[in-house]
PDB file of C-alpha atoms in Angstrom:
ATOM      1  CA  MET A   1     -23.409 -10.876 -21.209  1.00 61.00           C
ATOM      2  CA  ASP A   2     -24.343 -13.263 -18.409  1.00 68.00           C
ATOM      3  CA  LEU A   3     -20.661 -13.611 -17.505  1.00 71.00           C
ATOM      4  CA  VAL A   4     -20.175  -9.834 -17.424  1.00 72.00           C
ATOM      5  CA  THR A   5     -23.341  -9.398 -15.354  1.00 76.00           C
ATOM      6  CA  ASP A   6     -22.227 -12.072 -12.897  1.00 76.00           C
ATOM      7  CA  LEU A   7     -18.779 -10.491 -12.610  1.00 74.00           C
ATOM      8  CA  TRP A   8     -20.227  -7.038 -11.990  1.00 75.00           C
ATOM      9  CA  THR A   9     -22.594  -8.487  -9.383  1.00 79.00           C
ATOM     10  CA  ARG A  10     -19.589  -9.941  -7.554  1.00 79.00           C
ATOM     11  CA  ILE A  11     -17.645  -6.686  -7.742  1.00 81.00           C
ATOM     12  CA  ALA A  12     -20.543  -4.468  -6.649  1.00 83.00           C
ATOM     13  CA  LEU A  13     -21.686  -6.745  -3.831  1.00 85.00           C
ATOM     14  CA  VAL A  14     -22.230  -4.757  -0.633  1.00 90.00           C
ATOM     15  CA  ALA A  15     -21.223  -6.692   2.468  1.00 91.00           C
ATOM     16  CA  PRO A  16     -22.832  -6.026   5.856  1.00 90.00           C
ATOM     17  CA  PRO A  17     -20.687  -4.119   8.379  1.00 91.00           C
ATOM     18  CA  LEU A  18     -18.302  -6.241  10.393  1.00 93.00           C
ATOM     19  CA  PRO A  19     -19.233  -6.692  14.058  1.00 93.00           C
ATOM     20  CA  LEU A  20     -16.998  -4.559  16.268  1.00 92.00           C
ATOM     21  CA  PRO A  21     -15.080  -7.554  17.726  1.00 94.00           C
ATOM     22  CA  TRP A  22     -14.261  -8.752  14.186  1.00 96.00           C
ATOM     23  CA  LEU A  23     -13.213  -5.250  13.189  1.00 96.00           C
ATOM     24  CA  LEU A  24     -10.954  -4.830  16.194  1.00 96.00           C
ATOM     25  CA  ALA A  25      -9.451  -8.295  15.745  1.00 97.00           C
ATOM     26  CA  SER A  26      -8.703  -7.605  12.067  1.00 97.00           C
ATOM     27  CA  VAL A  27      -6.999  -4.299  12.834  1.00 97.00           C
ATOM     28  CA  ALA A  28      -5.059  -5.946  15.667  1.00 98.00           C
ATOM     29  CA  ALA A  29      -3.927  -8.726  13.316  1.00 98.00           C
ATOM     30  CA  GLY A  30      -2.603  -6.157  10.838  1.00 98.00           C
ATOM     31  CA  LEU A  31      -0.853  -4.198  13.605  1.00 98.00           C
ATOM     32  CA  VAL A  32       0.762  -7.326  15.054  1.00 98.00           C
ATOM     33  CA  ALA A  33       1.986  -8.315  11.576  1.00 98.00           C
ATOM     34  CA  VAL A  34       3.750  -4.945  11.336  1.00 98.00           C
ATOM     35  CA  LEU A  35       5.175  -4.966  14.878  1.00 97.00           C
ATOM     36  CA  VAL A  36       6.508  -8.551  15.049  1.00 97.00           C
ATOM     37  CA  PRO A  37       9.916  -8.531  13.296  1.00 94.00           C
ATOM     38  CA  GLY A  38       9.681 -11.975  11.705  1.00 95.00           C
ATOM     39  CA  VAL A  39       6.184 -11.389  10.369  1.00 97.00           C
ATOM     40  CA  TRP A  40       7.015  -7.826   9.316  1.00 97.00           C
ATOM     41  CA  ARG A  41       9.805  -9.090   7.082  1.00 96.00           C
ATOM     42  CA  ILE A  42       7.181 -11.088   5.175  1.00 96.00           C
ATOM     43  CA  VAL A  43       4.312  -8.595   5.005  1.00 96.00           C
ATOM     44  CA  ARG A  44       6.721  -5.769   4.188  1.00 97.00           C
ATOM     45  CA  HIS A  45       6.818  -7.200   0.664  1.00 97.00           C
ATOM     46  CA  ALA A  46       3.175  -6.096   0.303  1.00 97.00           C
ATOM     47  CA  VAL A  47       4.165  -2.573   1.363  1.00 98.00           C
ATOM     48  CA  THR A  48       7.057  -2.650  -1.121  1.00 97.00           C
ATOM     49  CA  VAL A  49       4.754  -3.746  -3.950  1.00 97.00           C
ATOM     50  CA  VAL A  50       2.504  -0.753  -3.311  1.00 98.00           C
ATOM     51  CA  HIS A  51       5.532   1.533  -2.840  1.00 98.00           C
ATOM     52  CA  GLU A  52       7.008   0.595  -6.204  1.00 97.00           C
ATOM     53  CA  GLY A  53       3.574   0.628  -7.799  1.00 97.00           C
ATOM     54  CA  GLY A  54       3.215   4.217  -6.577  1.00 97.00           C
ATOM     55  CA  HIS A  55       6.485   5.165  -8.251  1.00 97.00           C
ATOM     56  CA  GLY A  56       5.358   3.475 -11.461  1.00 97.00           C
ATOM     57  CA  LEU A  57       1.916   5.068 -11.529  1.00 96.00           C
ATOM     58  CA  ALA A  58       3.318   8.523 -10.810  1.00 97.00           C
ATOM     59  CA  ALA A  59       5.916   8.099 -13.546  1.00 96.00           C
ATOM     60  CA  VAL A  60       3.262   7.231 -16.131  1.00 95.00           C
ATOM     61  CA  LEU A  61       0.900  10.025 -15.018  1.00 96.00           C
ATOM     62  CA  THR A  62       3.674  12.625 -15.256  1.00 96.00           C
ATOM     63  CA  GLY A  63       4.653  11.585 -18.767  1.00 95.00           C
ATOM     64  CA  ARG A  64       7.735   9.527 -17.964  1.00 94.00           C
ATOM     65  CA  ARG A  65       8.365   6.183 -19.652  1.00 94.00           C
ATOM     66  CA  LEU A  66       8.172   3.263 -17.230  1.00 95.00           C
ATOM     67  CA  SER A  67      10.913   0.712 -17.977  1.00 94.00           C
ATOM     68  CA  GLY A  68      10.225  -1.869 -15.288  1.00 96.00           C
ATOM     69  CA  ILE A  69       9.991  -2.755 -11.600  1.00 97.00           C
ATOM     70  CA  ARG A  70      12.200  -5.055  -9.536  1.00 97.00           C
ATOM     71  CA  LEU A  71      11.423  -6.488  -6.094  1.00 97.00           C
ATOM     72  CA  HIS A  72      14.242  -7.905  -3.983  1.00 96.00           C
ATOM     73  CA  SER A  73      14.408 -10.525  -1.246  1.00 96.00           C
ATOM     74  CA  ASP A  74      15.567  -7.935   1.315  1.00 94.00           C
ATOM     75  CA  THR A  75      12.141  -6.222   0.829  1.00 94.00           C
ATOM     76  CA  SER A  76      13.665  -3.360  -1.160  1.00 94.00           C
ATOM     77  CA  GLY A  77      12.577  -2.515  -4.682  1.00 95.00           C
ATOM     78  CA  LEU A  78      13.531  -0.481  -7.724  1.00 95.00           C
ATOM     79  CA  THR A  79      11.355   1.276 -10.281  1.00 96.00           C
ATOM     80  CA  VAL A  80      13.116   2.471 -13.425  1.00 95.00           C
ATOM     81  CA  SER A  81      11.643   5.178 -15.623  1.00 94.00           C
ATOM     82  CA  SER A  82      13.106   7.394 -18.303  1.00 92.00           C
ATOM     83  CA  GLY A  83      12.541  11.075 -18.833  1.00 92.00           C
ATOM     84  CA  PRO A  84      13.904  14.385 -17.499  1.00 91.00           C
ATOM     85  CA  ARG A  85      16.139  13.876 -14.480  1.00 89.00           C
ATOM     86  CA  THR A  86      14.848  17.050 -12.867  1.00 91.00           C
ATOM     87  CA  GLY A  87      11.545  18.903 -12.753  1.00 93.00           C
ATOM     88  CA  PRO A  88       8.077  18.325 -11.295  1.00 94.00           C
ATOM     89  CA  GLY A  89       7.613  14.894 -12.917  1.00 94.00           C
ATOM     90  CA  MET A  90      10.681  13.461 -11.207  1.00 96.00           C
ATOM     91  CA  VAL A  91       9.726  15.062  -7.886  1.00 96.00           C
ATOM     92  CA  VAL A  92       6.205  13.598  -8.020  1.00 97.00           C
ATOM     93  CA  THR A  93       7.578  10.185  -9.014  1.00 97.00           C
ATOM     94  CA  LEU A  94       9.967  10.130  -6.044  1.00 97.00           C
ATOM     95  CA  LEU A  95       7.341  11.506  -3.668  1.00 97.00           C
ATOM     96  CA  ALA A  96       4.846   8.794  -4.633  1.00 97.00           C
ATOM     97  CA  GLY A  97       6.788   5.842  -3.231  1.00 97.00           C
ATOM     98  CA  TYR A  98       6.570   6.214   0.538  1.00 98.00           C
ATOM     99  CA  THR A  99       3.178   7.896   0.365  1.00 98.00           C
ATOM    100  CA  ALA A 100       1.563   5.213  -1.836  1.00 98.00           C
ATOM    101  CA  PRO A 101       0.962   2.543   0.864  1.00 98.00           C
ATOM    102  CA  ALA A 102      -0.583   5.131   3.205  1.00 98.00           C
ATOM    103  CA  LEU A 103      -2.851   6.507   0.482  1.00 98.00           C
ATOM    104  CA  ALA A 104      -3.748   2.964  -0.602  1.00 98.00           C
ATOM    105  CA  SER A 105      -4.755   2.108   2.972  1.00 98.00           C
ATOM    106  CA  LEU A 106      -6.995   5.176   3.061  1.00 98.00           C
ATOM    107  CA  GLY A 107      -8.629   4.201  -0.247  1.00 97.00           C
ATOM    108  CA  ALA A 108      -9.118   0.646   0.997  1.00 98.00           C
ATOM    109  CA  ALA A 109     -10.703   1.924   4.219  1.00 98.00           C
ATOM    110  CA  TRP A 110     -13.097   4.050   2.160  1.00 97.00           C
ATOM    111  CA  LEU A 111     -14.190   1.041   0.086  1.00 97.00           C
ATOM    112  CA  LEU A 112     -14.580  -1.116   3.186  1.00 97.00           C
ATOM    113  CA  SER A 113     -16.582   1.553   5.004  1.00 95.00           C
ATOM    114  CA  ALA A 114     -19.035   1.502   2.091  1.00 95.00           C
ATOM    115  CA  GLY A 115     -19.259  -2.302   2.227  1.00 94.00           C
ATOM    116  CA  TYR A 116     -17.285  -2.959  -0.956  1.00 95.00           C
ATOM    117  CA  SER A 117     -14.919  -5.598   0.374  1.00 95.00           C
ATOM    118  CA  ALA A 118     -15.378  -7.677  -2.797  1.00 94.00           C
ATOM    119  CA  GLY A 119     -14.730  -4.586  -4.913  1.00 95.00           C
ATOM    120  CA  LEU A 120     -11.507  -4.000  -2.964  1.00 96.00           C
ATOM    121  CA  LEU A 121     -10.346  -7.534  -3.725  1.00 96.00           C
ATOM    122  CA  TRP A 122     -11.039  -7.118  -7.447  1.00 94.00           C
ATOM    123  CA  ALA A 123      -9.219  -3.771  -7.412  1.00 95.00           C
ATOM    124  CA  LEU A 124      -6.237  -5.514  -5.812  1.00 96.00           C
ATOM    125  CA  LEU A 125      -6.278  -8.166  -8.529  1.00 95.00           C
ATOM    126  CA  LEU A 126      -6.299  -5.479 -11.211  1.00 94.00           C
ATOM    127  CA  LEU A 127      -3.381  -3.637  -9.605  1.00 94.00           C
ATOM    128  CA  LEU A 128      -1.378  -6.861  -9.205  1.00 96.00           C
ATOM    129  CA  ALA A 129      -2.035  -7.732 -12.857  1.00 95.00           C
ATOM    130  CA  LEU A 130      -0.692  -4.318 -13.896  1.00 95.00           C
ATOM    131  CA  MET A 131       2.362  -4.869 -11.678  1.00 95.00           C
ATOM    132  CA  LEU A 132       2.905  -8.284 -13.233  1.00 95.00           C
ATOM    133  CA  VAL A 133       3.375  -6.719 -16.659  1.00 94.00           C
ATOM    134  CA  GLN A 134       6.151  -4.451 -15.344  1.00 95.00           C
ATOM    135  CA  ILE A 135       8.090  -6.918 -13.161  1.00 97.00           C
ATOM    136  CA  ARG A 136      11.619  -7.510 -14.451  1.00 95.00           C
ATOM    137  CA  ASN A 137      13.113 -10.090 -12.075  1.00 96.00           C
ATOM    138  CA  TRP A 138      12.246 -13.606 -10.898  1.00 97.00           C
ATOM    139  CA  PHE A 139      11.875 -12.792  -7.212  1.00 97.00           C
ATOM    140  CA  GLY A 140       9.535  -9.921  -8.031  1.00 96.00           C
ATOM    141  CA  LEU A 141       7.504 -12.253 -10.233  1.00 97.00           C
ATOM    142  CA  TRP A 142       7.268 -14.736  -7.357  1.00 97.00           C
ATOM    143  CA  VAL A 143       6.109 -12.062  -4.884  1.00 97.00           C
ATOM    144  CA  VAL A 144       3.381 -10.756  -7.188  1.00 97.00           C
ATOM    145  CA  LEU A 145       2.165 -14.254  -8.103  1.00 97.00           C
ATOM    146  CA  VAL A 146       1.898 -15.197  -4.409  1.00 97.00           C
ATOM    147  CA  GLY A 147      -0.104 -12.021  -3.884  1.00 97.00           C
ATOM    148  CA  VAL A 148      -2.386 -12.892  -6.788  1.00 97.00           C
ATOM    149  CA  ALA A 149      -2.918 -16.426  -5.465  1.00 97.00           C
ATOM    150  CA  LEU A 150      -3.760 -15.124  -1.985  1.00 97.00           C
ATOM    151  CA  VAL A 151      -6.247 -12.519  -3.230  1.00 96.00           C
ATOM    152  CA  VAL A 152      -7.851 -14.974  -5.673  1.00 95.00           C
ATOM    153  CA  GLY A 153      -8.281 -17.487  -2.845  1.00 96.00           C
ATOM    154  CA  VAL A 154      -9.970 -14.939  -0.589  1.00 96.00           C
ATOM    155  CA  THR A 155     -12.097 -13.599  -3.456  1.00 93.00           C
ATOM    156  CA  PHE A 156     -13.539 -16.946  -4.517  1.00 92.00           C
ATOM    157  CA  ALA A 157     -13.340 -19.099  -1.374  1.00 94.00           C
ATOM    158  CA  ALA A 158     -14.068 -16.748   1.532  1.00 93.00           C
ATOM    159  CA  THR A 159     -17.491 -15.594   2.708  1.00 93.00           C
ATOM    160  CA  PRO A 160     -18.260 -11.831   2.768  1.00 93.00           C
ATOM    161  CA  PRO A 161     -17.396 -11.419   6.493  1.00 95.00           C
ATOM    162  CA  TRP A 162     -14.009 -13.055   5.982  1.00 96.00           C
ATOM    163  CA  GLN A 163     -13.416 -10.978   2.855  1.00 96.00           C
ATOM    164  CA  SER A 164     -14.096  -7.861   4.908  1.00 96.00           C
ATOM    165  CA  ALA A 165     -11.834  -9.067   7.721  1.00 97.00           C
ATOM    166  CA  PHE A 166      -9.031  -9.738   5.228  1.00 98.00           C
ATOM    167  CA  GLY A 167      -9.536  -6.290   3.719  1.00 97.00           C
ATOM    168  CA  VAL A 168      -9.376  -4.589   7.121  1.00 98.00           C
ATOM    169  CA  ALA A 169      -6.238  -6.525   8.104  1.00 98.00           C
ATOM    170  CA  LEU A 170      -4.585  -5.584   4.802  1.00 98.00           C
ATOM    171  CA  THR A 171      -5.611  -1.951   5.302  1.00 98.00           C
ATOM    172  CA  ALA A 172      -3.969  -2.027   8.733  1.00 98.00           C
ATOM    173  CA  VAL A 173      -0.807  -3.614   7.317  1.00 98.00           C
ATOM    174  CA  LEU A 174      -0.523  -0.919   4.650  1.00 98.00           C
ATOM    175  CA  GLY A 175      -1.359   1.917   7.036  1.00 98.00           C
ATOM    176  CA  PHE A 176       0.878   0.936   9.939  1.00 98.00           C
ATOM    177  CA  GLY A 177       3.454  -0.517   7.544  1.00 98.00           C
ATOM    178  CA  ALA A 178       3.711   2.784   5.686  1.00 98.00           C
ATOM    179  CA  LEU A 179       4.499   4.560   8.950  1.00 98.00           C
ATOM    180  CA  ARG A 180       7.053   1.954  10.034  1.00 98.00           C
ATOM    181  CA  ALA A 181       8.746   2.067   6.613  1.00 97.00           C
ATOM    182  CA  CYS A 182       9.120   5.861   6.943  1.00 97.00           C
ATOM    183  CA  LEU A 183      10.651   5.554  10.406  1.00 96.00           C
ATOM    184  CA  GLU A 184      12.995   2.827   9.179  1.00 96.00           C
ATOM    185  CA  LEU A 185      14.026   5.099   6.315  1.00 95.00           C
ATOM    186  CA  GLN A 186      15.188   7.824   8.711  1.00 93.00           C
ATOM    187  CA  ARG A 187      16.974   5.278  10.899  1.00 92.00           C
ATOM    188  CA  SER A 188      18.763   3.931   7.827  1.00 91.00           C
ATOM    189  CA  ARG A 189      19.681   7.442   6.690  1.00 88.00           C
ATOM    190  CA  ARG A 190      21.237   8.216  10.087  1.00 87.00           C
ATOM    191  CA  ARG A 191      23.237   4.987  10.103  1.00 85.00           C
ATOM    192  CA  SER A 192      24.568   4.795   6.567  1.00 80.00           C
ATOM    193  CA  ARG A 193      24.545   8.403   5.354  1.00 70.00           C
ATOM    194  CA  THR A 194      23.653   7.206   1.857  1.00 71.00           C
ATOM    195  CA  THR A 195      22.282   9.552  -0.803  1.00 70.00           C
ATOM    196  CA  GLY A 196      20.253   7.047  -2.779  1.00 85.00           C
ATOM    197  CA  SER A 197      16.987   7.032  -0.791  1.00 93.00           C
ATOM    198  CA  ASP A 198      13.860   8.724  -2.102  1.00 95.00           C
ATOM    199  CA  ALA A 199      14.206  11.444   0.549  1.00 96.00           C
ATOM    200  CA  ASP A 200      17.824  12.172  -0.384  1.00 94.00           C
ATOM    201  CA  GLN A 201      17.065  12.229  -4.095  1.00 95.00           C
ATOM    202  CA  LEU A 202      14.217  14.678  -3.393  1.00 96.00           C
ATOM    203  CA  ALA A 203      16.651  16.764  -1.352  1.00 95.00           C
ATOM    204  CA  ALA A 204      19.078  16.901  -4.276  1.00 94.00           C
ATOM    205  CA  LEU A 205      16.297  17.954  -6.653  1.00 95.00           C
ATOM    206  CA  THR A 206      14.590  20.531  -4.444  1.00 95.00           C
ATOM    207  CA  ARG A 207      17.339  21.714  -2.028  1.00 94.00           C
ATOM    208  CA  VAL A 208      14.936  20.852   0.806  1.00 96.00           C
ATOM    209  CA  PRO A 209      16.741  18.670   3.422  1.00 95.00           C
ATOM    210  CA  GLY A 210      16.055  14.954   3.255  1.00 94.00           C
ATOM    211  CA  VAL A 211      14.844  14.860   6.859  1.00 95.00           C
ATOM    212  CA  VAL A 212      12.080  17.287   5.878  1.00 97.00           C
ATOM    213  CA  TRP A 213      10.930  14.913   3.159  1.00 97.00           C
ATOM    214  CA  VAL A 214      10.938  12.055   5.660  1.00 97.00           C
ATOM    215  CA  GLY A 215       8.764  14.271   7.840  1.00 97.00           C
ATOM    216  CA  VAL A 216       6.380  14.736   4.917  1.00 98.00           C
ATOM    217  CA  PHE A 217       6.175  10.962   4.468  1.00 98.00           C
ATOM    218  CA  VAL A 218       5.467  10.500   8.182  1.00 98.00           C
ATOM    219  CA  LEU A 219       2.788  13.213   8.221  1.00 98.00           C
ATOM    220  CA  VAL A 220       1.037  11.679   5.209  1.00 98.00           C
ATOM    221  CA  SER A 221       1.144   8.268   6.909  1.00 98.00           C
ATOM    222  CA  LEU A 222      -0.299   9.656  10.150  1.00 98.00           C
ATOM    223  CA  ALA A 223      -3.010  11.584   8.306  1.00 98.00           C
ATOM    224  CA  CYS A 224      -4.026   8.494   6.345  1.00 98.00           C
ATOM    225  CA  LEU A 225      -4.067   6.396   9.519  1.00 97.00           C
ATOM    226  CA  GLY A 226      -6.368   8.947  11.117  1.00 96.00           C
ATOM    227  CA  GLY A 227      -8.598   9.044   8.060  1.00 96.00           C
ATOM    228  CA  SER A 228      -8.762   5.242   7.887  1.00 97.00           C
ATOM    229  CA  ALA A 229      -9.686   5.033  11.573  1.00 95.00           C
ATOM    230  CA  ALA A 230     -12.458   7.585  11.059  1.00 94.00           C
ATOM    231  CA  LEU A 231     -13.826   5.577   8.120  1.00 96.00           C
ATOM    232  CA  LEU A 232     -13.623   2.169   9.790  1.00 95.00           C
ATOM    233  CA  PHE A 233     -14.786   3.345  13.236  1.00 93.00           C
ATOM    234  CA  PRO A 234     -17.340   6.091  12.505  1.00 86.00           C
ATOM    235  CA  GLN A 235     -18.964   5.591  15.897  1.00 72.00           C
ATOM    236  CA  THR A 236     -15.698   6.646  17.578  1.00 64.00           C
ATOM    237  CA  LEU A 237     -15.584   9.802  15.462  1.00 57.00           C
ATOM    238  CA  GLU A 238     -19.169  10.652  16.391  1.00 58.00           C
ATOM    239  CA  LEU A 239     -18.334  10.124  20.068  1.00 53.00           C
ATOM    240  CA  ALA A 240     -15.324  12.447  19.787  1.00 54.00           C
ATOM    241  CA  ARG A 241     -17.485  15.089  18.108  1.00 60.00           C
ATOM    242  CA  SER A 242     -20.057  14.864  20.857  1.00 59.00           C
ATOM    243  CA  PHE A 243     -17.384  15.561  23.489  1.00 57.00           C
ATOM    244  CA  GLY A 244     -15.926  18.310  21.318  1.00 57.00           C
TER     245      GLY A 244
END
């Protein structure tokens, strides 16, 4: 019971708000990681993990059978599920991939705005543990284990301000990374004319053009970025309302 109580105390710990300079620096760090090509190639694996996790979660929630997840060194991934090849379940499963990182960033911003930076870290550990069970290749296993090691290190070694700063930087990486991944998807579609992307598979299922689905992904990313900014910088939102 003491162990459970201590664990819950850690999870439910409310951290004080980050000073504005720390907050801005953390967001800037996440944005730079997404904009710098060499760094983006590394942090994009985090976006891919959430992307494939979104596919997997949607598949399970819609009654499909999840067979496994693969992560590749080129930052792509593959989630395999069995079930009807058409219908709402398949549409939701495909739709969940590119929207998952954006929605995850919004959820992370909500937790951080309430002071639950430690709770966010424990939630990340839980999600990575669930991913670990479904990984079906060695590179994917390596990526998830590195993620686990990083989050464990921050959870147990960092002070609350640094935990919050890490959480904000990760939120920025997922938010801005989701948008960049959507834009890269459209660029790739224009170049290669492939039919295997999520957008093109949705187009085949729904008869709605793939570019429209890319637009949906972009709009979700932008909306989540706006929501995250409002949660992390409430004073800016209040200022905008006062002028409005």
